[in-house]
Coordinates of C-alpha atoms and ligand atoms in Angstrom, one line a residue:
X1 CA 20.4 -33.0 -2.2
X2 CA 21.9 -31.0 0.7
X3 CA 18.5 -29.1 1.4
X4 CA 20.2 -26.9 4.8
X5 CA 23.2 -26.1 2.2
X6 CA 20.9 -24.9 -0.2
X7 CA 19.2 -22.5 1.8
X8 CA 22.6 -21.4 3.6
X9 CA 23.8 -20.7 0.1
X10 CA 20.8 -18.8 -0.8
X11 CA 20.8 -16.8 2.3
X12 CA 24.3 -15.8 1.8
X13 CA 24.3 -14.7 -2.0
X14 CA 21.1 -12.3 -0.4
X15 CA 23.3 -10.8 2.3
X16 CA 26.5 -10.3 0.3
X17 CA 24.2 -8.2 -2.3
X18 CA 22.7 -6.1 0.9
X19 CA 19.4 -7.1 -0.2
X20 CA 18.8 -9.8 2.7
X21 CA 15.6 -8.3 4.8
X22 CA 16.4 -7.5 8.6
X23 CA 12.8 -7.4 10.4
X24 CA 13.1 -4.5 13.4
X25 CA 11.5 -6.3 15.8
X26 CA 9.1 -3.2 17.4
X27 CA 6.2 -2.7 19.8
X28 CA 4.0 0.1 18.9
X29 CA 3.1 2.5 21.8
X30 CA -0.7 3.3 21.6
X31 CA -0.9 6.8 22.5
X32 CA 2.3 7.7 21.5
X33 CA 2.4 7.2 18.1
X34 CA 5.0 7.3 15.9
X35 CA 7.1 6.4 18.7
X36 CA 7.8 2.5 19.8
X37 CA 10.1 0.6 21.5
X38 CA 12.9 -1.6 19.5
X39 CA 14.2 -4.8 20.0
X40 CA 17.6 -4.8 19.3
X41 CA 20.5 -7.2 19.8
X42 CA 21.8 -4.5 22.5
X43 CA 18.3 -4.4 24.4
X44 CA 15.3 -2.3 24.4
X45 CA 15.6 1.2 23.1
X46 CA 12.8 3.9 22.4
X47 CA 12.9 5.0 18.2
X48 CA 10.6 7.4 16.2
X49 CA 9.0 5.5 14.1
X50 CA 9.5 7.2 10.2
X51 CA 8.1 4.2 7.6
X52 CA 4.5 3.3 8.7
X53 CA 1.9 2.8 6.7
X54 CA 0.0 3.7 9.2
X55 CA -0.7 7.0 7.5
X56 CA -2.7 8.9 9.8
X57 CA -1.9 6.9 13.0
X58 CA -6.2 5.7 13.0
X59 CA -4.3 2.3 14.7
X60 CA -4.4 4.1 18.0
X61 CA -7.6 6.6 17.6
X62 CA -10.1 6.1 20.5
X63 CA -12.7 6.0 18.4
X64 CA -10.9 2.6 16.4
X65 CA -9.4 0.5 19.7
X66 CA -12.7 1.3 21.7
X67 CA -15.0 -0.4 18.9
X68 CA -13.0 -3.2 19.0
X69 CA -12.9 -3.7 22.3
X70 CA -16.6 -3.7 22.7
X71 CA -16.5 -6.0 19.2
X72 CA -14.5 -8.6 21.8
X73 CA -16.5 -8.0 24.8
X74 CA -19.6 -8.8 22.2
X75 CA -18.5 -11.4 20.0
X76 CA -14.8 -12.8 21.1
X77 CA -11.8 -13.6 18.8
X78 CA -12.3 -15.3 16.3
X79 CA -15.4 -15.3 13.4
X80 CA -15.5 -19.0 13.7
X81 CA -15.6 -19.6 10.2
X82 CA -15.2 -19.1 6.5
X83 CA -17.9 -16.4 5.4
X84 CA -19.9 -19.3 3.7
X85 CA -20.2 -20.9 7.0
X86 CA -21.1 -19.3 9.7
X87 CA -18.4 -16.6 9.8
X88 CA -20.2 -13.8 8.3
X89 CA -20.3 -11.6 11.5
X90 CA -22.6 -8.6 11.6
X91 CA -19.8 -6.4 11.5
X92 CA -18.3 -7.6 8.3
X93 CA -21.9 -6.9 6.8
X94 CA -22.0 -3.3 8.2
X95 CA -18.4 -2.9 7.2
X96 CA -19.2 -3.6 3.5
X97 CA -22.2 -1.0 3.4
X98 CA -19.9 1.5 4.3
X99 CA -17.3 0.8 1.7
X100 CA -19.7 0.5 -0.9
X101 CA -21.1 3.9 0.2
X102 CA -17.5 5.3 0.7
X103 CA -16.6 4.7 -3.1
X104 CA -20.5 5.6 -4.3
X105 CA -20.6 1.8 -5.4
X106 CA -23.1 -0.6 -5.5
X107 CA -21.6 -3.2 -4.1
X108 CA -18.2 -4.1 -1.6
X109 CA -16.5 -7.4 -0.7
X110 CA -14.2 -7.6 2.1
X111 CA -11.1 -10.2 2.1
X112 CA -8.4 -10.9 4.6
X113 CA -6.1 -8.6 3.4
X114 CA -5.2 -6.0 0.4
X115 CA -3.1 -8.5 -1.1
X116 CA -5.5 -11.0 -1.0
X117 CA -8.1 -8.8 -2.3
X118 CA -6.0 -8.6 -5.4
X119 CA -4.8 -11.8 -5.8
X120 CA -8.3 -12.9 -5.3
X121 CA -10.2 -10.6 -7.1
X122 CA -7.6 -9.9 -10.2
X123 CA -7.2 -13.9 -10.1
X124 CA -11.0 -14.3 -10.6
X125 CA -11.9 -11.9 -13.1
X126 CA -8.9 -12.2 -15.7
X127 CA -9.3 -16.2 -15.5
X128 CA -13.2 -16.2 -16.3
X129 CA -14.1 -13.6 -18.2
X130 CA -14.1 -14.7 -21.9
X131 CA -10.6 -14.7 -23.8
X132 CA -9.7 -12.3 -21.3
X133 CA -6.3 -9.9 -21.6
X134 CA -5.3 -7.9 -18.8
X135 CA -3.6 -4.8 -19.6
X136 CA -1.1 -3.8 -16.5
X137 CA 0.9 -0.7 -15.5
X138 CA 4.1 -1.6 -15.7
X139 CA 4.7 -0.7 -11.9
X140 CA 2.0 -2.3 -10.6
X141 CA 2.2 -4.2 -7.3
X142 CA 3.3 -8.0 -6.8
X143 CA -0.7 -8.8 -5.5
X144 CA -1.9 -7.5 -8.7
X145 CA 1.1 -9.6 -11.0
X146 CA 0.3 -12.4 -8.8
X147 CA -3.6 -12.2 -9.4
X148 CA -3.0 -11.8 -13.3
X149 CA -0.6 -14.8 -13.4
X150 CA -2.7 -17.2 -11.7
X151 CA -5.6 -16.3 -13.4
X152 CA -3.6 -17.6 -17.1
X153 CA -4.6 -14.7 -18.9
X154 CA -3.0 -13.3 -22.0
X155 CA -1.0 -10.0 -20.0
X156 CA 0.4 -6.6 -22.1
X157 CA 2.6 -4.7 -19.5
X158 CA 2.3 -0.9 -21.0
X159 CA 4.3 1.7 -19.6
X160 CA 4.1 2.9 -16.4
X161 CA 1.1 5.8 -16.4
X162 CA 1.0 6.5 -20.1
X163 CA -2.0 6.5 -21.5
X164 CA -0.9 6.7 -25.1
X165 CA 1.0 3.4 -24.6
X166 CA -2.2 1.5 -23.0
X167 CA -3.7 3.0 -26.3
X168 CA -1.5 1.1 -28.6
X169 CA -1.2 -2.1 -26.6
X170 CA -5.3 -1.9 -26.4
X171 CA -5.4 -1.1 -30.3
X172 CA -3.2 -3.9 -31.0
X173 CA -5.0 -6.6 -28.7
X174 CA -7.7 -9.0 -30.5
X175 CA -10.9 -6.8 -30.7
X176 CA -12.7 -9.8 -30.0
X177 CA -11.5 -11.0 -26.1
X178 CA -12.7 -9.2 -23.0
X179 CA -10.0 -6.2 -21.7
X180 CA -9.4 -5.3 -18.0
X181 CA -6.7 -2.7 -17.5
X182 CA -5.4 -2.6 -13.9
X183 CA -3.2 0.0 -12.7
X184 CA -2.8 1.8 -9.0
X185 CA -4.0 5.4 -7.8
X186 CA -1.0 6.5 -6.1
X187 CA 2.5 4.0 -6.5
X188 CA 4.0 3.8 -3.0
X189 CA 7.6 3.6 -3.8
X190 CA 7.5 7.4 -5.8
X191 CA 4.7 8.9 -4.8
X192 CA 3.8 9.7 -8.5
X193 CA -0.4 9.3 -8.9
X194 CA -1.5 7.8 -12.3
X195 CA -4.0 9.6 -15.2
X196 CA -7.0 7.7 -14.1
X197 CA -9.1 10.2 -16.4
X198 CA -7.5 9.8 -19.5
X199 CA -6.8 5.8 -18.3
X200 CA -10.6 5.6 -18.5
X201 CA -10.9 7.5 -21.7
X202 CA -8.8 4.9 -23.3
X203 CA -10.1 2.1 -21.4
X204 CA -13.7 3.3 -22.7
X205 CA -12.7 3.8 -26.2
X206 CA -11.7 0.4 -26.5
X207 CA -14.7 -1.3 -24.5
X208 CA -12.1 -2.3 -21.2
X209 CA -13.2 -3.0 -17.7
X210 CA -10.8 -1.0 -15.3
X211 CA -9.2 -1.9 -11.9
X212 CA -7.9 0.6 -10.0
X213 CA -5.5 -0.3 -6.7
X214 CA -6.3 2.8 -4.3
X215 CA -4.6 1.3 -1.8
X216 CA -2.0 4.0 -1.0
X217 CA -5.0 6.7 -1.2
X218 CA -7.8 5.7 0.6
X219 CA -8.9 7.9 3.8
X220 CA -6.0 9.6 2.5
X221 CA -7.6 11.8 -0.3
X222 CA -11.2 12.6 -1.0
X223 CA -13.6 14.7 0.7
X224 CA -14.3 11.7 2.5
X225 CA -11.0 9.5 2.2
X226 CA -12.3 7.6 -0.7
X227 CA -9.1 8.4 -2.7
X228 CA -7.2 9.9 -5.8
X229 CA -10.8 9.0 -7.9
X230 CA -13.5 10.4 -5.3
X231 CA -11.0 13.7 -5.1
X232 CA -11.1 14.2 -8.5
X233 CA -14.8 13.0 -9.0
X234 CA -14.4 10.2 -10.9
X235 CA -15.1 7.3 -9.0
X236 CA -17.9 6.2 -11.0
X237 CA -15.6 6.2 -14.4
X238 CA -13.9 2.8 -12.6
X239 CA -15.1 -0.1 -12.8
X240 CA -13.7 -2.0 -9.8
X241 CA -12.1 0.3 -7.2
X242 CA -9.5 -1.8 -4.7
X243 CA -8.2 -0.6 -1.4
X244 CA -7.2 -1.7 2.2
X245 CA -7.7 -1.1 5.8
X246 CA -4.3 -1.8 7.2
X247 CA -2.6 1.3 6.1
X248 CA -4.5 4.7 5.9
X249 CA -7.2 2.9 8.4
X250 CA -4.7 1.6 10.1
X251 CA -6.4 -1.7 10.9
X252 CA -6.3 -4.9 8.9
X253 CA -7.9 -6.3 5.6
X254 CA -8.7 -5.4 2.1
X255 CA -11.8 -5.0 -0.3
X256 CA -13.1 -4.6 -3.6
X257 CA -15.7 -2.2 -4.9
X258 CA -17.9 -2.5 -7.5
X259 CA -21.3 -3.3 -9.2
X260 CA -23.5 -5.3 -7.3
X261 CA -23.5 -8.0 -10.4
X262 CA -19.3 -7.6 -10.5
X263 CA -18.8 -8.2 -6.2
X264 CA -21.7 -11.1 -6.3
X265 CA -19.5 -12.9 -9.1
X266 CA -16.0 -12.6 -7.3
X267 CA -17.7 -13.2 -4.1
X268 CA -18.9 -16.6 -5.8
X269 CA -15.6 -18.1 -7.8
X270 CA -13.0 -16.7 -5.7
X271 CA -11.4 -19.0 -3.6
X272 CA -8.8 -16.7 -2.0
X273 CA -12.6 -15.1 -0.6
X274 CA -14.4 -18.0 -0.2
X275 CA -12.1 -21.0 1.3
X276 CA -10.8 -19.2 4.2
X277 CA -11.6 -17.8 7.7
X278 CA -13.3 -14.5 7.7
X279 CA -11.4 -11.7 9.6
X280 CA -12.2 -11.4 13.5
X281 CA -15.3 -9.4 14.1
X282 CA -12.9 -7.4 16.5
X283 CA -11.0 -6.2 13.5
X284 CA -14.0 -5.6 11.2
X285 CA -15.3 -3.5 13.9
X286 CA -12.2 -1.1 14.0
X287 CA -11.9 -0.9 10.6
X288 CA -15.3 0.5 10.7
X289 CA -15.1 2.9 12.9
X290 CA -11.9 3.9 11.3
X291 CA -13.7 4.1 7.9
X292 CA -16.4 6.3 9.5
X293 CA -14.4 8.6 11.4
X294 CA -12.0 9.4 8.6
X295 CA -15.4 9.6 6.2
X296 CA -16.7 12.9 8.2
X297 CA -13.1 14.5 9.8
X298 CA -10.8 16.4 7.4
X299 CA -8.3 17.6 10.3
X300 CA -6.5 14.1 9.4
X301 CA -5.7 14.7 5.9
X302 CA -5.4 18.2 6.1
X303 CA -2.7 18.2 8.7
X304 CA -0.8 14.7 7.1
X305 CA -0.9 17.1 3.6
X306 CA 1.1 19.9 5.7
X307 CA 3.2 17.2 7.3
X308 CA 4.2 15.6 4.0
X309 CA 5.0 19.3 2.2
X310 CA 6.8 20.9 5.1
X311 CA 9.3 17.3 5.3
X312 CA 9.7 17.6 1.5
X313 CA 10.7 21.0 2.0
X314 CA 13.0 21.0 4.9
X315 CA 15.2 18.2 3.4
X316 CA 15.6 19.4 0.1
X317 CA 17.0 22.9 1.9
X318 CA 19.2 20.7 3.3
X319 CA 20.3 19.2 0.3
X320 CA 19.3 16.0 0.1
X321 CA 18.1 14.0 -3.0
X322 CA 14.3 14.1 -2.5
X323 CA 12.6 12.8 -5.5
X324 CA 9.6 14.2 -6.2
X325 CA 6.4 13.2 -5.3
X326 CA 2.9 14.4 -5.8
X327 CA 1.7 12.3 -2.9
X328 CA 2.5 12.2 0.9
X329 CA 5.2 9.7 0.1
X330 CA 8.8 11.6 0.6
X331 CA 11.6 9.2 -0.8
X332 CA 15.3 9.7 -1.2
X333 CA 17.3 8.4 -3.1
X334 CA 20.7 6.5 -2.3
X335 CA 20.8 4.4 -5.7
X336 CA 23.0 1.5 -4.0
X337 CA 21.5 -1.4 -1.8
X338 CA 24.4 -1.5 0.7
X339 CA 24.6 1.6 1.2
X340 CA 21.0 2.1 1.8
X341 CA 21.5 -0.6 4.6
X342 CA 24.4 1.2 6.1
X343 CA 22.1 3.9 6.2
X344 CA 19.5 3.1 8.2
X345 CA 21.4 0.9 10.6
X346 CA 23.3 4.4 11.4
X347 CA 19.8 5.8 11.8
X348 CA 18.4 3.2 14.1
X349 CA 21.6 2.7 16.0
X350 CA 23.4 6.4 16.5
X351 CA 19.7 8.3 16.5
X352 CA 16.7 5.9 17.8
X353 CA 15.2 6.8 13.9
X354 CA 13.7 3.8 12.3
X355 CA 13.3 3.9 8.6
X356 CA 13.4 0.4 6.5
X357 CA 15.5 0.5 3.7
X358 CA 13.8 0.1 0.0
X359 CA 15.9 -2.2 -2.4
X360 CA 15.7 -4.4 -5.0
X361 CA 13.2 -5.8 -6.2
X362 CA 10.2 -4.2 -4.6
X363 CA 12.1 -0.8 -6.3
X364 CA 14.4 -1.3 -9.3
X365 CA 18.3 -1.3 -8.8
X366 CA 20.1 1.7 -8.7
X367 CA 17.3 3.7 -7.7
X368 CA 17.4 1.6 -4.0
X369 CA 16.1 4.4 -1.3
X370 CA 15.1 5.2 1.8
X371 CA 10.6 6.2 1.8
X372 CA 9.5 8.3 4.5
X373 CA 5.7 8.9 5.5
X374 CA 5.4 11.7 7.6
X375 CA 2.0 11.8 9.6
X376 CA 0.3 14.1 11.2
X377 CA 1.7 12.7 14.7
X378 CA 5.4 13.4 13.6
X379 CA 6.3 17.2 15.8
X380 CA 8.5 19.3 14.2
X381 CA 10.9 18.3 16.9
X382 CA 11.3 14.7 15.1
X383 CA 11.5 16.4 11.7
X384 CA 14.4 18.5 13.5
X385 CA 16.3 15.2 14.7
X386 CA 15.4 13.4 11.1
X387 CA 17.3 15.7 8.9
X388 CA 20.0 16.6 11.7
X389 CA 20.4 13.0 11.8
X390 CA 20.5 12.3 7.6
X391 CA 22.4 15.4 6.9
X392 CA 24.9 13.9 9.6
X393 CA 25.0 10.2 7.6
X394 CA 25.0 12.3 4.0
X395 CA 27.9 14.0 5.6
X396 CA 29.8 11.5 6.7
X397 CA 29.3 8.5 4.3
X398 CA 29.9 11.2 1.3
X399 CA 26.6 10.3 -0.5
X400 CA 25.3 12.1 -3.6
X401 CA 23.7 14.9 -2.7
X402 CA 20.8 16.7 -4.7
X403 CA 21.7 18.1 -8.4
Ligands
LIG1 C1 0.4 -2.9 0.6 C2 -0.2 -3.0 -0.8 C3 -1.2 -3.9 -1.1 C4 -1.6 -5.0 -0.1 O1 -2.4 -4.5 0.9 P1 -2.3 -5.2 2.3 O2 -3.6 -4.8 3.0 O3 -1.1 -4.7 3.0 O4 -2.2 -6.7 2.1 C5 -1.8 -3.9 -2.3 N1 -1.5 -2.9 -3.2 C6 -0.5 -2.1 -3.0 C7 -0.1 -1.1 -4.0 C8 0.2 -2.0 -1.8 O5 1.2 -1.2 -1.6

């Protein structure tokens, strides 16, 4: 086999269908935040930054970089090892207790990222509790379809935050077999934020363990950032609650919450947790100090919840397709994958405004868009040049506009 025609071919098919991922290759300015510099094929250029995940911008607080300097200056790099030896640093300990308390859980367990945290967790659960089926949202994301597929378990998809169908797909499972239904807090690509309530009522009714991705949500919502479920007091209704630090907290990792029993068991058969390095102290350390600060100040959420309604607002006066969102996640639609390309390279390249295009398949096609994240660093003055700059693209490409 021609292995370098192969991938050629591949590569090509992916480009001619405007789905083939372009990297912007960026360097963050601390301090300046959501600015950075890009590097493009015609040099270095200054852009606003307008699709981070970096919610709140905690990756350049003081409070964040200055804890893991001193974690450096402490401990160095690297933790040295796997968790089971000798890389369980102090801070990854610390880290945990305040997770735990953050979510009002017994019990956390920290992994090297949110993915893995899924995969991992999802993985080790649906494979080894007893003639397991896991019951998954429909729109769930590819860390939890990964975990459920490598764990072997029988899977029911139900339909995407509908409680009603969970309830038949539950009522027709085997009453027998254990039940974990795993769904998300708030989906990244709409905004829209799922029934956990009445998920939990139904979970409950039919003796189901829930896991519930907050990944999108936490230090986002909650008195004290611990997401959709500690804003609406129901934290202790889920059974495992799943988040990460390398958005909202804007450092790097991910974790599960849970009972003590639950996060000793994971923590003992997962090998995504257990056969690989632990995460430098460095990070554990930021992420700390990011968990902590976002646990007592409000001024972050309050002002990215202004952000967030005053962006929605301004661009659907200016007639563009906003769909709506109950979150801080502002999409619009452009429903066509190269077009939604030729749209953000007009962006980047006539305006210095990055946004990465949305296609197929992390949405579905047709509904390919552009998702924007305001935070509470973006002035009015970059909301000004954002829809000046759209309304301009709408304009001149001829793109539907909003009904
Ligand atoms: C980003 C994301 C993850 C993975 O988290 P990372 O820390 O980035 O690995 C998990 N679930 C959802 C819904 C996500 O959007």
């Amino acid at each position: 086999m021609n292995f370098e025609r192969f991938f050629a071919e591949e590569m090509a098919g992916l480009k001619a269908e405007g789905r083939y991922r372009v990297f912007a290759d960026l360097e963050r300015k601390k301090g300046d935040f959501p600015k950075a510099t890009h590097h493009g094929p015609a040099g270095q250029r200054p852009v606003t930054v307008w699709c981070s995940n970096d919610y709140l911008g905690m990756g350049q607080h003081p409070a964040v970089t200055a804890a893991m300097h001193e974690a450096i200056d402490r401990c160095g790099a690297g933790a040295g090892g796997t968790r089971n030896i000798s890389g369980t640093n102090h801070y990854h300990v610390l880290l945990e207790q305040e997770l735990a308390s953050l979510h009002g859980k017994e019990s956390a367990l920290l992994f090297t990222s949110g993915y893995v945290s899924n995969w991992a967790a999802l993985g080790t659960l649906a494979s080894r509790l007893p003639d397991c089926t896991v019951f998954s949202d429909s729109m769930n994301h590819a860390s939890m379809i990964e975990g459920i597929r490598q764990s072997r378990a029988k899977k029911a998809i139900f339909r995407h935050n509908d409680p009603e169908d969970l309830d038949r797909k539950l009522t027709e499972s085997d009453p027998a077999g254990s039940k974990l239904v795993a769904f998300e807090s708030v989906y990244s690509m709409d905004g829209d934020i799922a029934p956990i309530d009445e998920i939990c009522d139904v979970a409950e009714r039919h003796g189901a363990m829930t896991y519930l991705d907050e990944v999108h949500a936490v230090g986002l919502y909650g008195e004290q950032g611990g997401g959709i479920a500690q804003r609406d007091g129901i934290a202790d209704r889920v059974t495992v609650i799943e988040g990460t630090l390398g958005k909202a907290f804007g450092v790097m990792g991910g974790y599960i919450t849970a009972s003590a029993n639950l996060t000793d068991f994971v923590r003992s058969f997962a090998s995504g947790f257990i056969f690989t390095t632990s995460l430098p102290p460095a990070i554990a350390a930021g992420a700390l100090a990011s968990v902590a600060h976002l646990r007592r100040s409000q001024s972050e959420r309050n002002a990215h919840q202004e952000r967030a309604a005053t962006l929605k607002r301004r661009l659907e006066a200016a007639g563009l397709p906003v769909i709506p969102s109950a979150s801080h996640i502002v999409p619009i639609l452009v429903g066509d994958p190269v077009a939604c390309r030729a749209v953000t390279d007009r962006l980047m390249d006539d305006y210095g405004i990055y946004v990465q295009p949305i296609n197929y398949p992390t949405v579905p096609r047709g509904t390919e868009r552009l998702r924007l994240t305001p935070s509470p660093l973006h002035s009015d003055d970059d909301m000004d040049s954002l829809v000046k700059a759209l309304s301009e693209i709408w304009q001149a490409m001829d793109l539907r506009r909003a009904a």
